[in-house]
Amino acid sequence: MIDFLQIVIYGIVLGSIIALGAIGVSLIFGILRFAHFAHGDLMTLGAYFALAGVAGMSLPMFAAFGLALGATALVAVGIDRALYSRLQQVSPIILLISSVGVALMLRSLIQMIWGPDNEIYQSGISMPWTFAGLRIQPTQVMIVGGAAGLMLLLHLFLQHTRFGKAMRAMSDNPDLARLSGINTQRVVILTWIIAGVLAAAAGIFLGMDTRLHPIMGWKLLLPVFAAAIFGGIGKPYGAVAGALVIGLAQEMSTLILPAAYKPAVAFALMVIILVWRPTGIFGGKVL
Amino acid sequence: MTLLKAEELYGGYGGGDILNGVSLRVDAGEVVVIVGPNGAGKSTAMKALFGLVNVRSGRVTFRDEEITRLSPDRIVGRGVCYVPQEANVFPSLTVLENLEMGAFIRRDDYSAQIERVFELFPPLKEKRSQAAGTLSGGQRQMVAIGRALMLDPKVLLLDEPTAGLSPKFIDLIFERIQEINATGVSILMVEQNARHALSLADRGYVLVLGANRYEDTGPNLLANREVAEMFLGG
């Protein structure tokens, strides 16, 4: 029983990280109608920006994290302005392919600047807290709390602000949004800022949970897409639910399968949902 | 006074021309109806007024200022609002949020305008917190018209506002359109229910193949035997 609960904790931690990425993928699909394959490497970039703050500029943890969120959002907007916005008139498949190119560029850039080795934010071992036999790391509390906080902020933004509602409106019906007078270009930029911030947070949390490596985000891309599709792509709330399912399923699979099969579990779930219900459990768009 | 005017428009959606020299005019306070056979370019002519068509030649003016190549989000700011025939609500947004999106460019307090829309369409007040996608066709049409009224437009463009509605709702929507017109909003609409629409129109246009065929007052068009035989089903 303790083992099972311990795995549930790991699953929730992993699910929180996946959720931050999946929300971004889902929002971008809702607004721009293409699957953003560079999202994993955007997460990696965020993680390394934070490393530059902590190790390079010896900033305090939280300042470095804040800086990394901002810098990643800036890069995301920059990529959109330089590349994606110019390709918007062509078919979505070309945007998708170009995002694969962006993914490769980002990854190579990270490898050139920071090298191919593993990195960590803080050396030394922190002692876990123990509750009735359950071991919980302080970083795990920070990850789940931080992710929940960011999701709450996003929820408040989407439900209660003028531009948040405009973002949902544009995801619903882009033509009607335009002829209602909504400034759709500003909504697009805002989407990239939010997706960039959430991707950076996911990368940083992943780095805190394990370690930093130039392909850390790329490896998480599959579960991120599985979660976004599971929840119904274009539906940020569905993405959160999907992420928890994928995170828990991946961790629980270690009870019966070798840990190396974790990505296969996400892949299998994605295939099942695509066959059984291509619009996801919350009825999103079809990829 | 002429508000909205199109002069000899030619153009389409990128392929061949759908509009072949159509001219339209909406004066202050008028209800103007466009009728004509299928494929006459009625909806396209209306969309051309709203910057949704590639106009190759000709010009569109609003209060004597040229708006031919302005994008729709600029045109709404001038006071011309448009209700498409299909996909004219945000289905996952609530009724109230749909209205708020109609007022997106307004930075002042528009709560009075929301109340006015609720007075015009009382069922919307009850369902204000319900997602627009869950409403009936007639109620969705109310949301769509309400959204376009949020900017307090000078001219309202309606593309087949009664298409697919039950007879009960058709009468109700026509009645409300007259009420909206009575508050000083000029109306241009494309309608399949040609007889009903022309009976309440100040003026009407009959378009054929993207060009004007007849232009007259609503009653005169209804009384015109040629028009009646050819386009109003005898």
Coordinates of C-alpha atoms in Angstrom, one line a residue, chain A:
Chain A
M1 CA 0.0 0.0 0.0
I2 CA 2.8 2.4 0.9
D3 CA 4.6 1.5 -2.3
F4 CA 1.4 2.2 -4.3
L5 CA 0.9 5.6 -2.6
Q6 CA 4.5 6.5 -3.2
I7 CA 4.0 5.8 -6.9
V8 CA 0.9 7.9 -6.9
I9 CA 3.0 10.8 -5.5
Y10 CA 5.6 10.3 -8.3
G11 CA 2.7 10.2 -10.8
I12 CA 1.2 13.5 -9.6
V13 CA 4.6 15.1 -9.7
L14 CA 5.2 13.9 -13.3
G15 CA 1.6 14.7 -14.2
S16 CA 2.1 18.3 -13.0
I17 CA 5.2 18.8 -15.2
I18 CA 3.5 17.2 -18.2
A19 CA 0.4 19.4 -17.6
L20 CA 2.4 22.6 -17.9
G21 CA 3.6 21.5 -21.3
A22 CA 0.3 20.1 -22.5
I23 CA -1.6 23.2 -21.7
G24 CA 0.8 25.2 -23.9
V25 CA 0.5 22.6 -26.8
S26 CA -3.3 22.7 -26.4
L27 CA -3.6 26.5 -26.4
I28 CA -1.3 26.8 -29.4
F29 CA -3.4 24.3 -31.3
G30 CA -6.6 26.0 -30.3
I31 CA -5.4 29.4 -31.6
L32 CA -3.0 28.6 -34.5
R33 CA -4.3 25.1 -35.5
F34 CA -1.0 23.4 -35.6
A35 CA 0.9 20.8 -33.4
H36 CA 3.9 22.6 -32.0
F37 CA 6.7 20.1 -32.1
A38 CA 9.3 22.5 -30.7
H39 CA 7.5 22.6 -27.4
G40 CA 9.7 20.0 -25.7
D41 CA 12.9 21.9 -26.6
L42 CA 11.3 25.2 -25.5
M43 CA 11.0 23.4 -22.1
T44 CA 14.7 22.5 -22.2
L45 CA 15.6 26.0 -23.1
G46 CA 13.7 27.3 -20.0
A47 CA 15.5 24.8 -17.8
Y48 CA 18.9 26.0 -19.1
F49 CA 18.0 29.6 -18.8
A50 CA 17.3 29.0 -15.2
L51 CA 20.7 27.2 -14.9
A52 CA 22.4 30.2 -16.4
G53 CA 20.8 32.3 -13.7
V54 CA 21.6 30.0 -10.8
A55 CA 25.1 28.8 -11.8
G56 CA 26.2 31.5 -14.3
M57 CA 25.0 34.7 -12.6
S58 CA 24.7 33.1 -9.1
L59 CA 21.2 34.6 -8.7
P60 CA 18.9 33.3 -5.9
M61 CA 16.8 30.3 -7.1
F62 CA 13.5 32.2 -7.4
A63 CA 15.0 35.2 -9.2
A64 CA 16.7 32.8 -11.7
F65 CA 13.4 31.0 -12.3
G66 CA 11.5 34.2 -12.9
L67 CA 14.1 35.4 -15.3
A68 CA 14.0 32.0 -17.2
L69 CA 10.2 32.2 -17.5
G70 CA 10.4 35.7 -19.0
A71 CA 13.3 34.9 -21.3
T72 CA 11.6 31.7 -22.6
A73 CA 8.4 33.6 -23.3
L74 CA 10.5 36.2 -25.2
V75 CA 12.1 33.5 -27.3
A76 CA 8.7 31.9 -28.0
V77 CA 7.3 35.2 -29.2
G78 CA 10.5 35.9 -31.2
I79 CA 10.2 32.5 -33.0
D80 CA 6.6 33.2 -33.8
R81 CA 7.3 36.6 -35.2
A82 CA 10.3 35.5 -37.2
L83 CA 8.9 32.2 -38.5
Y84 CA 5.5 30.9 -37.7
S85 CA 3.6 34.2 -38.3
R86 CA 5.1 34.4 -41.8
L87 CA 3.9 30.8 -42.5
Q88 CA 0.4 31.3 -41.2
Q89 CA -1.0 31.7 -44.7
V90 CA 0.2 28.3 -45.8
S91 CA -1.1 24.9 -44.7
P92 CA -0.8 23.9 -41.1
I93 CA 1.3 20.9 -42.1
I94 CA 4.1 23.3 -43.1
L95 CA 3.9 25.0 -39.8
L96 CA 4.2 21.6 -38.1
I97 CA 7.3 20.7 -40.1
S98 CA 8.9 24.1 -39.5
S99 CA 8.4 23.5 -35.8
V100 CA 10.3 20.3 -36.1
G101 CA 13.1 22.4 -37.6
V102 CA 12.9 24.8 -34.7
A103 CA 13.1 21.9 -32.3
L104 CA 16.3 20.7 -33.8
M105 CA 17.8 24.2 -33.9
L106 CA 16.9 24.9 -30.2
R107 CA 18.4 21.6 -29.1
S108 CA 21.6 22.1 -31.0
L109 CA 21.9 25.6 -29.7
I110 CA 21.5 24.4 -26.1
Q111 CA 24.1 21.7 -26.7
M112 CA 26.5 24.2 -28.2
I113 CA 26.2 26.6 -25.3
W114 CA 25.9 24.4 -22.3
G115 CA 27.4 21.1 -23.6
P116 CA 26.0 17.6 -23.8
D117 CA 26.5 16.6 -20.1
N118 CA 24.0 16.3 -17.3
E119 CA 23.7 19.4 -15.1
I120 CA 21.9 20.0 -11.8
Y121 CA 20.7 23.2 -10.2
Q122 CA 22.0 22.4 -6.7
S123 CA 24.5 19.9 -5.5
G124 CA 24.1 18.0 -2.3
I125 CA 21.3 15.7 -1.2
S126 CA 18.2 17.1 0.4
M127 CA 16.6 14.8 3.0
P128 CA 13.0 13.8 2.2
W129 CA 10.2 14.4 4.6
T130 CA 8.6 11.3 5.9
F131 CA 4.9 11.0 6.6
A132 CA 3.6 7.6 7.8
G133 CA 6.3 5.9 5.7
L134 CA 5.7 8.0 2.6
R135 CA 8.8 9.9 1.4
I136 CA 8.2 13.4 0.0
Q137 CA 11.0 15.6 -1.3
P138 CA 10.7 19.3 -0.7
T139 CA 11.3 19.8 -4.4
Q140 CA 8.2 17.6 -5.2
V141 CA 6.0 19.9 -3.0
M142 CA 7.5 22.9 -4.9
I143 CA 6.8 21.3 -8.3
V144 CA 3.2 20.4 -7.6
G145 CA 2.5 23.6 -5.7
G146 CA 4.2 25.7 -8.4
A147 CA 2.3 24.0 -11.2
A148 CA -1.0 24.3 -9.4
G149 CA -0.4 28.0 -8.8
L150 CA 0.4 28.6 -12.5
M151 CA -2.7 26.7 -13.6
L152 CA -4.9 28.7 -11.2
L153 CA -3.5 31.9 -12.6
L154 CA -4.2 30.7 -16.1
H155 CA -7.7 29.7 -15.1
L156 CA -8.4 33.2 -13.6
F157 CA -6.9 34.8 -16.8
L158 CA -9.0 32.7 -19.2
Q159 CA -12.3 33.1 -17.3
H160 CA -12.2 36.6 -16.0
T161 CA -10.1 38.9 -18.2
R162 CA -10.9 40.5 -21.5
F163 CA -8.0 39.0 -23.4
G164 CA -8.5 35.6 -21.7
K165 CA -12.0 35.5 -22.9
A166 CA -10.9 36.7 -26.4
M167 CA -8.4 33.8 -26.4
R168 CA -11.2 31.3 -25.8
A169 CA -13.3 33.0 -28.3
M170 CA -10.6 32.8 -31.0
S171 CA -10.1 29.1 -30.2
D172 CA -13.8 28.6 -30.7
N173 CA -14.2 30.5 -34.0
P174 CA -11.3 32.6 -35.3
D175 CA -13.3 34.2 -38.2
L176 CA -16.0 35.4 -35.8
A177 CA -13.4 36.7 -33.4
R178 CA -11.9 38.8 -36.2
L179 CA -15.2 40.2 -37.4
S180 CA -16.1 41.0 -33.8
G181 CA -13.1 43.4 -33.8
I182 CA -10.9 41.2 -31.6
N183 CA -7.2 42.0 -32.2
T184 CA -6.2 38.5 -33.2
Q185 CA -2.5 39.2 -33.6
R186 CA -2.3 40.3 -30.0
V187 CA -4.1 37.2 -28.9
V188 CA -1.5 35.1 -30.8
I189 CA 1.4 36.9 -29.1
L190 CA -0.3 36.5 -25.7
T191 CA -0.7 32.8 -26.4
W192 CA 3.0 32.4 -27.1
I193 CA 3.9 34.3 -23.9
I194 CA 1.7 32.0 -21.8
A195 CA 2.9 28.9 -23.6
G196 CA 6.5 30.0 -23.2
V197 CA 6.2 30.7 -19.5
L198 CA 4.4 27.4 -18.8
A199 CA 7.0 25.5 -21.0
A200 CA 9.9 27.1 -19.1
A201 CA 8.2 26.2 -15.7
A202 CA 7.8 22.6 -16.9
G203 CA 11.5 22.5 -17.9
I204 CA 12.7 23.9 -14.6
F205 CA 10.5 21.5 -12.6
L206 CA 11.7 18.6 -14.7
G207 CA 15.3 19.7 -14.0
M208 CA 14.6 19.9 -10.3
D209 CA 13.0 16.5 -10.3
T210 CA 15.7 14.8 -12.2
R211 CA 18.6 16.6 -13.9
L212 CA 19.2 18.9 -16.9
H213 CA 20.1 17.4 -20.3
P214 CA 19.8 18.8 -23.8
I215 CA 17.2 16.2 -24.8
M216 CA 15.2 16.3 -21.6
G217 CA 12.3 18.2 -23.2
W218 CA 12.3 16.3 -26.4
K219 CA 11.9 13.1 -24.4
L220 CA 8.9 14.6 -22.6
L221 CA 7.2 15.7 -25.8
L222 CA 5.5 12.3 -26.4
P223 CA 3.7 12.3 -23.0
V224 CA 2.9 16.0 -23.4
F225 CA 1.2 15.3 -26.7
A226 CA -0.5 12.2 -25.3
A227 CA -1.9 14.3 -22.5
A228 CA -3.1 17.1 -24.8
I229 CA -4.8 14.6 -27.1
F230 CA -6.2 12.6 -24.2
G231 CA -7.9 15.7 -22.8
G232 CA -9.1 16.9 -26.2
I233 CA -6.6 19.1 -28.1
G234 CA -7.5 22.8 -27.9
K235 CA -9.0 22.3 -24.4
P236 CA -6.5 23.5 -21.7
Y237 CA -8.6 22.1 -18.9
G238 CA -8.7 18.7 -20.6
A239 CA -4.9 18.8 -21.0
V240 CA -4.5 19.0 -17.2
A241 CA -6.7 16.0 -16.6
G242 CA -4.9 14.1 -19.5
A243 CA -1.6 15.0 -18.0
L244 CA -2.5 13.5 -14.6
V245 CA -3.8 10.3 -16.3
I246 CA -0.6 10.0 -18.3
G247 CA 1.7 10.8 -15.4
L248 CA 0.0 8.3 -13.1
A249 CA -0.2 5.6 -15.8
Q250 CA 3.5 6.0 -16.6
E251 CA 4.6 5.7 -12.9
M252 CA 2.2 2.9 -12.1
S253 CA 3.4 0.9 -15.1
T254 CA 6.6 0.5 -13.2
L255 CA 4.8 -1.9 -10.9
I256 CA 4.4 -4.4 -13.7
L257 CA 6.8 -3.3 -16.5
P258 CA 10.5 -2.3 -16.5
A259 CA 10.9 1.5 -16.1
A260 CA 12.3 1.8 -19.6
Y261 CA 8.8 1.2 -21.0
K262 CA 7.4 4.4 -19.4
P263 CA 7.3 6.3 -22.7
A264 CA 5.7 3.3 -24.4
V265 CA 2.8 3.6 -21.9
A266 CA 2.2 7.2 -22.9
F267 CA 2.4 6.2 -26.6
A268 CA 0.0 3.2 -26.1
L269 CA -2.5 5.5 -24.3
M270 CA -2.3 8.0 -27.1
V271 CA -3.0 5.4 -29.7
I272 CA -5.9 4.0 -27.7
I273 CA -7.5 7.4 -27.3
L274 CA -7.0 8.3 -31.0
V275 CA -8.7 5.0 -32.1
W276 CA -11.4 5.1 -29.5
R277 CA -12.2 8.8 -29.2
P278 CA -10.1 11.0 -31.5
T279 CA -11.5 14.2 -30.0
G280 CA -10.3 13.3 -26.5
I281 CA -12.3 12.7 -23.4
F282 CA -13.4 16.4 -23.3
G283 CA -14.3 16.6 -27.0
G284 CA -11.7 18.9 -28.4
K285 CA -10.5 19.3 -32.0
V286 CA -9.2 16.5 -34.3
L287 CA -5.5 16.8 -35.1

